[in-house]
Tab-separated table of C-alpha atoms in Angstrom:
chain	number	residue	atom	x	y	z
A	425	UNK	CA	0.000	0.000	0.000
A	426	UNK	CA	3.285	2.567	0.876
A	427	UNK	CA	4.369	2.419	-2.751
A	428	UNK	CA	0.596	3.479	-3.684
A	429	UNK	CA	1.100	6.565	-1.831
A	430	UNK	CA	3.006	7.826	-4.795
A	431	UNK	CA	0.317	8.023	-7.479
A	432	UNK	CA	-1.466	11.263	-6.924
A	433	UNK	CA	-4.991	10.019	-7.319
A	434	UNK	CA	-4.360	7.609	-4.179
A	435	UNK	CA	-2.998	10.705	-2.256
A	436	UNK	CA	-6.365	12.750	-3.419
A	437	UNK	CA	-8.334	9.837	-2.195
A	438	UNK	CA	-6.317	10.156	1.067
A	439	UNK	CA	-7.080	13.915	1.017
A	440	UNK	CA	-10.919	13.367	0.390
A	441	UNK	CA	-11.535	10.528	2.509
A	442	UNK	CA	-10.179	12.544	5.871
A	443	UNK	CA	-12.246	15.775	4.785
A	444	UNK	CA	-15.504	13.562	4.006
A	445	UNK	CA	-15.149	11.528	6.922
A	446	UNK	CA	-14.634	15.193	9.161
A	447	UNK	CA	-17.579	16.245	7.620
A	448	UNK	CA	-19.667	13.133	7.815
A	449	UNK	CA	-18.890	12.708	11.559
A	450	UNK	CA	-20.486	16.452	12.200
A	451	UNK	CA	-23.234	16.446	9.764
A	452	UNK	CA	-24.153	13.054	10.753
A	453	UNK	CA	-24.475	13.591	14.744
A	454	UNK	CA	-26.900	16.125	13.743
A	455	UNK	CA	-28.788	13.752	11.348
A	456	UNK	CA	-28.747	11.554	13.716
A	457	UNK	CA	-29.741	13.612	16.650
A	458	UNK	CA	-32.618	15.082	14.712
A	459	UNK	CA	-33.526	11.711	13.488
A	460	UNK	CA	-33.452	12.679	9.733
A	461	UNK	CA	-32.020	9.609	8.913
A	462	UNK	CA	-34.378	8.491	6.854
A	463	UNK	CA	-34.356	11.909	5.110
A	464	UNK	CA	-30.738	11.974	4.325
A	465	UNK	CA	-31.925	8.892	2.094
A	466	UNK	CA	-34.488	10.970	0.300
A	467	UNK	CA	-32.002	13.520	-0.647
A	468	UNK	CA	-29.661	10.843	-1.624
A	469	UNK	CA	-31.733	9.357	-3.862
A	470	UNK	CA	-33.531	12.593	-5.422
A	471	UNK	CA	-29.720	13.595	-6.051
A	472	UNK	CA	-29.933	11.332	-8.630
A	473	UNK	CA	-31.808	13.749	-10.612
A	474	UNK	CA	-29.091	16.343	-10.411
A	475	UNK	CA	-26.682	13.661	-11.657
A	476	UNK	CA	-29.203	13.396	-14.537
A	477	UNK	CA	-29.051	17.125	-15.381
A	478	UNK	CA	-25.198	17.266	-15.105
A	479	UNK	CA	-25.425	14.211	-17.860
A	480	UNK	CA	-28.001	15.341	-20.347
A	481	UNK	CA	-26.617	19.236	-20.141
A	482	UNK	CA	-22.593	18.335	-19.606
A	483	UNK	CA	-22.825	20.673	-16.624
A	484	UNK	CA	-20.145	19.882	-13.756
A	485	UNK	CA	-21.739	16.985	-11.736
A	486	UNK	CA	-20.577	17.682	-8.538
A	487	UNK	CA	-21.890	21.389	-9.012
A	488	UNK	CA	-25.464	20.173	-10.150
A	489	UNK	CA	-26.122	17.560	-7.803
A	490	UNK	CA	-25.158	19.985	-5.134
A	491	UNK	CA	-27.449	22.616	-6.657
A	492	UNK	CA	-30.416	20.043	-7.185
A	493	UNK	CA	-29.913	18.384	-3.367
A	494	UNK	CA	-30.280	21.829	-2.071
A	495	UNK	CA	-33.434	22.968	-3.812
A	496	UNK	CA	-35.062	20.055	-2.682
A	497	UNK	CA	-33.676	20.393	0.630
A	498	UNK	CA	-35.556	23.833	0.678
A	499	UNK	CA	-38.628	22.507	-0.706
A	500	UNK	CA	-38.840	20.035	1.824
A	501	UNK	CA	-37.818	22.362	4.665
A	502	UNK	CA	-40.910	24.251	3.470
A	503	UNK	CA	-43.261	22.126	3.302
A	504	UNK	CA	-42.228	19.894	6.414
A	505	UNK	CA	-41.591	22.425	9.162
A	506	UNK	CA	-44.891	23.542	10.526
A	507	UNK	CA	-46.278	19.994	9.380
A	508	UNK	CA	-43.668	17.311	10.477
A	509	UNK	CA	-45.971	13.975	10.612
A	510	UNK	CA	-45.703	14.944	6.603
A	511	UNK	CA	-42.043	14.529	6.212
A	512	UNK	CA	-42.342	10.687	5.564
A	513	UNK	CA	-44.675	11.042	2.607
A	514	UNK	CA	-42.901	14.424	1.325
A	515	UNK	CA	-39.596	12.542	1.379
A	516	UNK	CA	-41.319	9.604	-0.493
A	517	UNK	CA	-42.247	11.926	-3.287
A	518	UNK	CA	-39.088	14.177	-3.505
A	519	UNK	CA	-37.208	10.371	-3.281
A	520	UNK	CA	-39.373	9.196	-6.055
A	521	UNK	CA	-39.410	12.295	-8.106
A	522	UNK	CA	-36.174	12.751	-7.997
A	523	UNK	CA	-34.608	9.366	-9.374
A	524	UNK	CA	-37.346	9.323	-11.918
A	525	UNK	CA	-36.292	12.955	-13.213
A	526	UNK	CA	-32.549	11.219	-13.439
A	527	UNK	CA	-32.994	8.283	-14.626
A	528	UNK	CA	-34.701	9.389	-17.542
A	529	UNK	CA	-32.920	12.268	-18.519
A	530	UNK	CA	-29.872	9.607	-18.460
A	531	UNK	CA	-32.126	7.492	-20.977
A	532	UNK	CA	-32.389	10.384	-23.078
A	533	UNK	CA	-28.500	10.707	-23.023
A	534	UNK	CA	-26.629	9.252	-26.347
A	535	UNK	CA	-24.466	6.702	-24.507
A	536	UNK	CA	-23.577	5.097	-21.716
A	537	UNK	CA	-22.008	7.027	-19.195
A	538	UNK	CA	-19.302	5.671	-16.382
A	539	UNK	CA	-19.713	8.564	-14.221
A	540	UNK	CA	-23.363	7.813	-13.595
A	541	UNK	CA	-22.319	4.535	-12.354
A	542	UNK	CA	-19.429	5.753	-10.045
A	543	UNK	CA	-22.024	8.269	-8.272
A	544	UNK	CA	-24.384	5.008	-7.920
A	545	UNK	CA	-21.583	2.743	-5.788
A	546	UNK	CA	-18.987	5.568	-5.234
A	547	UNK	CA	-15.454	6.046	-6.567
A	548	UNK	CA	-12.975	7.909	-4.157
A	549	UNK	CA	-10.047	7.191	-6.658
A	550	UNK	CA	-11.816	9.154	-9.184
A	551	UNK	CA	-11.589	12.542	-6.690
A	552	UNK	CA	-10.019	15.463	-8.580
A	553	UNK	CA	-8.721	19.029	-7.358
A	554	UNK	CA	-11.671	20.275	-7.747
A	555	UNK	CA	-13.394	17.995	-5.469
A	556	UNK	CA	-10.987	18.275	-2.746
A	557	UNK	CA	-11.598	22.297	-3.328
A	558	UNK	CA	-15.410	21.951	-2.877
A	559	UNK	CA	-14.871	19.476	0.072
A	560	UNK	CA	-12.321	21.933	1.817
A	561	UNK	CA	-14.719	25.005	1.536
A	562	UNK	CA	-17.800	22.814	3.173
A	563	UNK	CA	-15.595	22.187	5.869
A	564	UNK	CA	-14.353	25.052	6.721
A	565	UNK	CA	-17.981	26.536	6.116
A	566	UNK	CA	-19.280	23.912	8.558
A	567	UNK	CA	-16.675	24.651	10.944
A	568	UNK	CA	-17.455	28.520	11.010
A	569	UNK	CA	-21.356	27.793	11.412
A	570	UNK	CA	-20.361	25.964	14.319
A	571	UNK	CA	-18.330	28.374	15.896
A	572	UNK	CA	-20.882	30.893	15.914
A	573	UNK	CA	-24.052	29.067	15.850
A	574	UNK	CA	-23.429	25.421	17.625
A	575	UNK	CA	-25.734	26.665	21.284
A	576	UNK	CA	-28.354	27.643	18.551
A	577	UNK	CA	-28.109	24.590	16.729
A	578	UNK	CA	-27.833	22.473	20.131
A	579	UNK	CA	-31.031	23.433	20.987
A	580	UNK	CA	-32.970	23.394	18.019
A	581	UNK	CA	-31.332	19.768	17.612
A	582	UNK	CA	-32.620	18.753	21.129
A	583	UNK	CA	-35.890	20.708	22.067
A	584	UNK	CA	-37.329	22.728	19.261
A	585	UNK	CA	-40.293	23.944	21.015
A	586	UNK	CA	-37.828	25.381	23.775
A	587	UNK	CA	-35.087	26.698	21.240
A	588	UNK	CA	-38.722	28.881	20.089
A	589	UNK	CA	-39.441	30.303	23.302
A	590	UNK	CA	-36.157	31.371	23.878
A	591	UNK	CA	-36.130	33.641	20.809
A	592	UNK	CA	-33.974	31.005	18.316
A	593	UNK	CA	-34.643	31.736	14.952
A	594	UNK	CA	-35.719	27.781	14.789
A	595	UNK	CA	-37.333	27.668	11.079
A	596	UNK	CA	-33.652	29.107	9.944
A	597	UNK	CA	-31.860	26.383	12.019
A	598	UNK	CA	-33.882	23.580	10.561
A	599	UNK	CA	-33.035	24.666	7.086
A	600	UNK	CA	-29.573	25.494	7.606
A	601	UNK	CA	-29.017	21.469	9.631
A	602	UNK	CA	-30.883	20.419	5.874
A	603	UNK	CA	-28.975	22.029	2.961
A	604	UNK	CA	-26.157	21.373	4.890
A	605	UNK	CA	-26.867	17.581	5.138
A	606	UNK	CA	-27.632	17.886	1.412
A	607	UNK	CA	-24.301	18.870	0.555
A	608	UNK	CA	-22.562	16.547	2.964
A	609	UNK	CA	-24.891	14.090	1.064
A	610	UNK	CA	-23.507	15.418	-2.111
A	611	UNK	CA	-19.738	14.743	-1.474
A	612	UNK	CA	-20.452	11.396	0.631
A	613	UNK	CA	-22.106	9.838	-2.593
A	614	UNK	CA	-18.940	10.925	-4.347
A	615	UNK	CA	-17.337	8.616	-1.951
A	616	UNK	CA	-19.230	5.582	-1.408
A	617	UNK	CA	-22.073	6.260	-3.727
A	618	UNK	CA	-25.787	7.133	-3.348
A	619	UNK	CA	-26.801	3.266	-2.465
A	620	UNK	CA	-24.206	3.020	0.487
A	621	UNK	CA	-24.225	6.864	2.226
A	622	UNK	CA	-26.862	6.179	4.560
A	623	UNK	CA	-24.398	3.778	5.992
A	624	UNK	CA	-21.520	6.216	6.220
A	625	UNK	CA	-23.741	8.995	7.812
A	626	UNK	CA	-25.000	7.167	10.676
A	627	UNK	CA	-22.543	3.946	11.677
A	628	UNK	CA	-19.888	5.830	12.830
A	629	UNK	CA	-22.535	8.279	14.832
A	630	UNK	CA	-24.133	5.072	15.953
A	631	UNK	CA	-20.405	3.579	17.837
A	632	UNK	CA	-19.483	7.260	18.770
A	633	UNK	CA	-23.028	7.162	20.611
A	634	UNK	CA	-21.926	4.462	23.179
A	635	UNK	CA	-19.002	6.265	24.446
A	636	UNK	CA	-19.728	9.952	24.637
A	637	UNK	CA	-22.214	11.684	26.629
A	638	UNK	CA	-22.459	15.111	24.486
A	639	UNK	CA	-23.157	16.666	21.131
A	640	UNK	CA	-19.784	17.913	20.310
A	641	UNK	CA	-17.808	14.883	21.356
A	642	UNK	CA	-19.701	12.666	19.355
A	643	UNK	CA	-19.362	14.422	16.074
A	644	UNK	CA	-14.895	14.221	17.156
A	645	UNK	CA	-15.457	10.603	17.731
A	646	UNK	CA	-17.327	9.638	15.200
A	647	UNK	CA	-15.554	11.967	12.744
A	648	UNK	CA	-12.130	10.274	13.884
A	649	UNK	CA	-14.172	6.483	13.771
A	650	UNK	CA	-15.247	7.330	9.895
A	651	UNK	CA	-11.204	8.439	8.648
A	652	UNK	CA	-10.110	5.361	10.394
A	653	UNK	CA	-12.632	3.635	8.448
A	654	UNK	CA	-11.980	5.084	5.080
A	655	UNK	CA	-8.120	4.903	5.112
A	656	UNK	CA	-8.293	1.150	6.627
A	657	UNK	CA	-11.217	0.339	3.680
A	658	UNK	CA	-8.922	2.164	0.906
A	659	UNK	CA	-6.222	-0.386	1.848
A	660	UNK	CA	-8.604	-3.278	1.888
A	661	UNK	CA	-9.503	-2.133	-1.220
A	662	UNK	CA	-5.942	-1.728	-3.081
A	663	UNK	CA	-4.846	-4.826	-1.178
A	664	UNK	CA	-7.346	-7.342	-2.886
A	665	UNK	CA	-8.523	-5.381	-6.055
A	666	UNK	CA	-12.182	-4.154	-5.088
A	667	UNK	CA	-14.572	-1.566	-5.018
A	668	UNK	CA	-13.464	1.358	-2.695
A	669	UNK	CA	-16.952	2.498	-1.342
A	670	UNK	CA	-18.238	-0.985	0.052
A	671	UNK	CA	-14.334	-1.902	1.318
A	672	UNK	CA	-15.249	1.256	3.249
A	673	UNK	CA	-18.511	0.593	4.413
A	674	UNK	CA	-17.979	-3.411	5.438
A	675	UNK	CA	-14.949	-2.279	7.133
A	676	UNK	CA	-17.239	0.223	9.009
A	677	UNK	CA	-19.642	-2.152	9.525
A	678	UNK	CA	-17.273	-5.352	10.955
A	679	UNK	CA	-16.557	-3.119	13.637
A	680	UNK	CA	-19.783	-2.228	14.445
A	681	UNK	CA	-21.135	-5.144	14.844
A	682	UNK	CA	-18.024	-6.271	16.797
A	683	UNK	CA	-18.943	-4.027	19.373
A	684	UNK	CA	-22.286	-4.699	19.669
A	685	UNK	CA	-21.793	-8.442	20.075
A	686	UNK	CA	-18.426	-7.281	22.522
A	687	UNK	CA	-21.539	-5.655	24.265
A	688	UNK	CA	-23.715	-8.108	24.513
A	689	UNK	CA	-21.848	-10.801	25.797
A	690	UNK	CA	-20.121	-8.723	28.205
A	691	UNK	CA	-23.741	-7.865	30.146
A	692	UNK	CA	-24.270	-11.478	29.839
A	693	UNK	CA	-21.203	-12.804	31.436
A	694	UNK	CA	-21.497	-11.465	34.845
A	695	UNK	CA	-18.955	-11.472	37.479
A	696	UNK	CA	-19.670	-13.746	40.176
């Protein structure tokens, strides 16, 4: 795996995997926390009809998708705030719509197309410059919003109705925690494709869950669980020639379940 380290799209996979799997481990606590899980899958799916316009236009995909994933972010944001027991069925439709859109603009493309298949089951070793540029800026945009907003976005996270008494501007919150899963969405598909990012957003949040007791030291746990899991998945993946994106995610997954069963048989056995 060392002599890999000199090609230059292993060391951009490097490069992407530790920023995606920063990311990931903040924007997922909060998916988690808010128990949008289940949206994050909408807006993974419904990305797929960005990915369509990118193909059938030739616009930049990573652009599009982004653009795409945050409209319908809004639209759901919208529609879903006042009226939450609607989210299900409005994430249904946006899910539906959304892969429909894609997949038949990609029909209407001359051609097969590779890239449509990389965003489907990922491809880290495909990253370019300009992903790693788009992936650094989310970051450090994350990072800022954090800064300056994280007892704002604590308690609209934890108590919404409480965050609104106390003056929180909570409808503003609830978008902002949305486009910004979108576009962690966005650059996690890049990774490990749409089919396998609910699995990256929420297993590491899941083990970092066990062990810490607060907001902001699960999203440093499970943001330092997901980069051990995407550099140890990359070298399963060089070492025996398959996909990276599933490497990443059964690596991810073995431990997971490790601890669980580590868990259950240790309240089992009981000391005499």
């Amino acid at each position: 795996m060392l002599e890999a380290l000199s090609y230059t799209f292993v060391q951009n996979a490097l490069i992407a995997g530790i920023l995606v799997s920063i990311i990931t481990g903040i924007i997922g606590s909060l998916i988690v926390v808010n128990k949008m899980v289940f949206l994050s899958g909408g807006i993974a799916h419904s990305a797929y009809g960005g990915l369509g316009l990118s193909i059938y236009f030739g616009f930049p995909m990573l652009l599009s998708t982004s653009l795409f994933s945050v409209m319908v972010t809004i639209i759901i944001a919208i529609l879903t705030y006042q009226k939450r027991e609607n989210l299900d069925t409005i994430i249904g439709l946006t899910w539906a719509i959304g892969m429909s859109f894609g997949i038949l603009l990609a029909d209407l493309t001359p051609g097969y197309n590779a890239d449509l298949m990389s965003y489907l089951f990922g491809s880290i070793l495909a990253v370019n410059n300009d992903d790693i540029l788009f992936m650094s800026i989310l970051l450090g945009f994350i990072v800022l919003t954090l800064l300056f907003f994280y007892r704002d976005i604590l308690a609209v996270s934890y108590d919404n109705e409480y965050a609104n008494l106390r003056g929180i501007k909570t409808k503003f919150f609830y978008t902002l925690i949305l486009i910004l899963s979108a576009l962690t969405i966005v650059i996690a598909i890049k990774i490990v494709g749409i089919i396998l990012v609910i699995a990256l957003l929420t297993i590491p949040i899941y083990i970092a869950q066990k062990f810490c007791n607060t907001l902001f030291t699960m999203m440093i746990t499970s943001g330092f669980l997901s980069m051990l899991f995407t550099i140890f998945g990359l070298v399963v993946s060089y070492t025996y020639d398959l996909s990276s994106g599933p490497s990443i995610i059964l690596v991810s997954s073995i431990c997971m379940f490790s601890i669980i069963f580590f868990q259950f048989f240790k309240r089992k056995v009981k000391p005499y």
